[in-house]
PDB file of C-alpha atoms in Angstrom:
ATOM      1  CA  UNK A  17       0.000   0.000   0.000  1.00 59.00           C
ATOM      2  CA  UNK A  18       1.523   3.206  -0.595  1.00 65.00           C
ATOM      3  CA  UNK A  19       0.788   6.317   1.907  1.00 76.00           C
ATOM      4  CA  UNK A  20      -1.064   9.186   1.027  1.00 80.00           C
ATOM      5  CA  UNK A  21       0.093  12.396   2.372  1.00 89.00           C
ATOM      6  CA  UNK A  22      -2.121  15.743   0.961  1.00 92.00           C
ATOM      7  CA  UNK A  23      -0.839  17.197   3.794  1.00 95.00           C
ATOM      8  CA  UNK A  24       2.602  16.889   2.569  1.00 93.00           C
ATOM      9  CA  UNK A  25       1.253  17.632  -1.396  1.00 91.00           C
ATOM     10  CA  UNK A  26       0.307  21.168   0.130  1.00 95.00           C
ATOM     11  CA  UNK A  27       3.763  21.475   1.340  1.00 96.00           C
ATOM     12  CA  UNK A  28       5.457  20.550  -1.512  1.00 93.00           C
ATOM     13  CA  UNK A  29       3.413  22.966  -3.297  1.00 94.00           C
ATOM     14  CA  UNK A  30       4.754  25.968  -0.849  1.00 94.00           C
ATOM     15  CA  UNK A  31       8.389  24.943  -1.080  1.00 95.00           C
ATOM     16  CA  UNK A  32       8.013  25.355  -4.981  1.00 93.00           C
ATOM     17  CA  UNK A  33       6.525  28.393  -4.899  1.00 92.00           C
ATOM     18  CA  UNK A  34       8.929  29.520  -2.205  1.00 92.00           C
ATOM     19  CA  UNK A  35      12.143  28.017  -4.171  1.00 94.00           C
ATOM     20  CA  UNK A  36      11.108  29.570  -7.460  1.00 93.00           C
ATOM     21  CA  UNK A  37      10.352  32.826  -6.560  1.00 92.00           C
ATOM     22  CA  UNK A  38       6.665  32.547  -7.387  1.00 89.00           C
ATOM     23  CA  UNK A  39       6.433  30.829 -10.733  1.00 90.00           C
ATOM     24  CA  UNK A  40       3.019  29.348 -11.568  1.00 93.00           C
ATOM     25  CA  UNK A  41       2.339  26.298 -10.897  1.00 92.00           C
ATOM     26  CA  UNK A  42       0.650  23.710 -13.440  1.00 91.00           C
ATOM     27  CA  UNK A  43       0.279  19.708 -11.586  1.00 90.00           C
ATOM     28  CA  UNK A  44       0.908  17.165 -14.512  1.00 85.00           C
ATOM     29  CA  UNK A  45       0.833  13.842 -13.429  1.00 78.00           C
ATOM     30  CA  UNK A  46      -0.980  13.137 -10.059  1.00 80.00           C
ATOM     31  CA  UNK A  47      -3.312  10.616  -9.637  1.00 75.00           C
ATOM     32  CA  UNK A  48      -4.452   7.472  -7.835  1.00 72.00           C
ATOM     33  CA  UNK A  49      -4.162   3.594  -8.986  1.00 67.00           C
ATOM     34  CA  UNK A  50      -5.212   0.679  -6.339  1.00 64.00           C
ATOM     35  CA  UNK A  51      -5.378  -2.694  -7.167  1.00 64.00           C
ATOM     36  CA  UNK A  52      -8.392  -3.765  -9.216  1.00 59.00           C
ATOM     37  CA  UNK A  53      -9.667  -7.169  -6.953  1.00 59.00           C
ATOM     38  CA  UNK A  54     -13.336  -6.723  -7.740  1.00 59.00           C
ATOM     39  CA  UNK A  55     -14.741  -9.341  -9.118  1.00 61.00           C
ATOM     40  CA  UNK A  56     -15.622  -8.917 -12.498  1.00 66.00           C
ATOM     41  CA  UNK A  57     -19.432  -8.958 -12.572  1.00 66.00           C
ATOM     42  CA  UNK A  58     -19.254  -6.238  -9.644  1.00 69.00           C
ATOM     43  CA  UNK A  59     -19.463  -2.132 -10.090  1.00 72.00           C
ATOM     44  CA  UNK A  60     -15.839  -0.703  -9.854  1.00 68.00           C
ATOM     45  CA  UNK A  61     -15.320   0.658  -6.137  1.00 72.00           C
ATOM     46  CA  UNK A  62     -13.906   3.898  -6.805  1.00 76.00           C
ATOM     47  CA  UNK A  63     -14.048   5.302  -2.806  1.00 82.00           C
ATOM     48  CA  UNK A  64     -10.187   5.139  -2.293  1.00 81.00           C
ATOM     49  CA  UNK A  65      -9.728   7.043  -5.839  1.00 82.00           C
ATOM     50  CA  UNK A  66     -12.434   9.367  -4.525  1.00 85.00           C
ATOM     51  CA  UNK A  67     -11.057  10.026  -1.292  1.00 88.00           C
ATOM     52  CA  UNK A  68      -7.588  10.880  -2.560  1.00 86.00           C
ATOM     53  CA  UNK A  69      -8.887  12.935  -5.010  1.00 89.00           C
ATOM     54  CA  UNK A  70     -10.672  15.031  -2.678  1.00 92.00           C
ATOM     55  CA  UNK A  71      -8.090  15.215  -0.124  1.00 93.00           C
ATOM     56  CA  UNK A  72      -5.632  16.607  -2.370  1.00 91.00           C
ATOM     57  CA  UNK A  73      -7.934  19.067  -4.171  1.00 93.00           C
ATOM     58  CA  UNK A  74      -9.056  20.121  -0.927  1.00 95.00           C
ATOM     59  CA  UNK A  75      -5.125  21.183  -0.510  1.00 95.00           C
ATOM     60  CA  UNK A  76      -4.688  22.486  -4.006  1.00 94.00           C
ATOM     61  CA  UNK A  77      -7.034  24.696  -3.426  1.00 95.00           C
ATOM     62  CA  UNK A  78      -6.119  25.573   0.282  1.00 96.00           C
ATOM     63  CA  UNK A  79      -2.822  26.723  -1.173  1.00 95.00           C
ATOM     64  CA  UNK A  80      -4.607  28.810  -4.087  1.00 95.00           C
ATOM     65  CA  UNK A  81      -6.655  30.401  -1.527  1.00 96.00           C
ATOM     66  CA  UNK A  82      -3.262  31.600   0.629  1.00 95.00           C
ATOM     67  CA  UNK A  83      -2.422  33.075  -2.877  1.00 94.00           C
ATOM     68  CA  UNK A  84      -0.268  30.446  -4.451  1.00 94.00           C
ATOM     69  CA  UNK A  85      -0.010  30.265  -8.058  1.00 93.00           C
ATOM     70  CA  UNK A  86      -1.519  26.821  -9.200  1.00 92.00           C
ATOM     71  CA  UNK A  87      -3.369  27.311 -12.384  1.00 90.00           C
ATOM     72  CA  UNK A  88      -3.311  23.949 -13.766  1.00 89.00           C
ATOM     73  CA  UNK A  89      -3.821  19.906 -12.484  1.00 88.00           C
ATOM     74  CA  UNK A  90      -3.772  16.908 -14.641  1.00 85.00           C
ATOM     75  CA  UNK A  91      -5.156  13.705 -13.256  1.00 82.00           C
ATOM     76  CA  UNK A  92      -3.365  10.967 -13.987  1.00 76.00           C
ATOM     77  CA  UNK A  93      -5.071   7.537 -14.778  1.00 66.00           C
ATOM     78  CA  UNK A  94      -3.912   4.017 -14.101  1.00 57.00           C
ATOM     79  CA  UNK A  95      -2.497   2.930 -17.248  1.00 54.00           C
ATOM     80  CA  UNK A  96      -0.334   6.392 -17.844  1.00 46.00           C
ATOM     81  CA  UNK A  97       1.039   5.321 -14.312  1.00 47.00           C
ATOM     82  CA  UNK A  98       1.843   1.589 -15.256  1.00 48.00           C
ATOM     83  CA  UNK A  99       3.057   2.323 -18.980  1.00 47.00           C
ATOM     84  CA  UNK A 100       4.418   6.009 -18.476  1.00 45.00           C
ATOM     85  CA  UNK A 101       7.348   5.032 -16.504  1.00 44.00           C
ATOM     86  CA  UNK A 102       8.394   2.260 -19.254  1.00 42.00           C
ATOM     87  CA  UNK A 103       7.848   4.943 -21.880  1.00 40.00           C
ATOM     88  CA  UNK A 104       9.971   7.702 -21.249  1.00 36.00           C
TER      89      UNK A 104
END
């Protein structure tokens, strides 16, 4: 399992803006990919997806609202994060 930390997204966030002197901010590649163990004839359970989406939004815009300058996120899906790191 691997830890999810929007607390420490939001402070990443500030120590860019801090280290760069300011320059916006666009987030590329974020995203969320569990294990798929449903079984197949069952609805995808997208909570965990949903919860870390939310929780790191929630900090995006947290940091917007103290005036940082974010003006961009990309979600990334699951198969950009399984195939993207082979790619490039």
């Amino acid at each position: 399992d691997w830890e999810l930390d929007p607390d420490g997204f939001y402070d990443l966030l500030k120590k860019i803006q801090r280290e760069t002197g300011g320059t916006p901010i666009m987030i590329t590649e974020n995203g969320f990919s569990p294990a798929d163990d449903r079984p197949k004839e069952k609805e995808i359970n997208d909570d965990n997806r949903i919860e870390y989406l939310s929780l790191h939004l929630s900090q995006i815009s947290k940091a917007i609202n103290e005036g940082l300058n974010v003006f961009g996120y990309m979600l990334s899906v699951g198969i950009t994060m399984i195939f993207g790191i082979q790619v490039f």
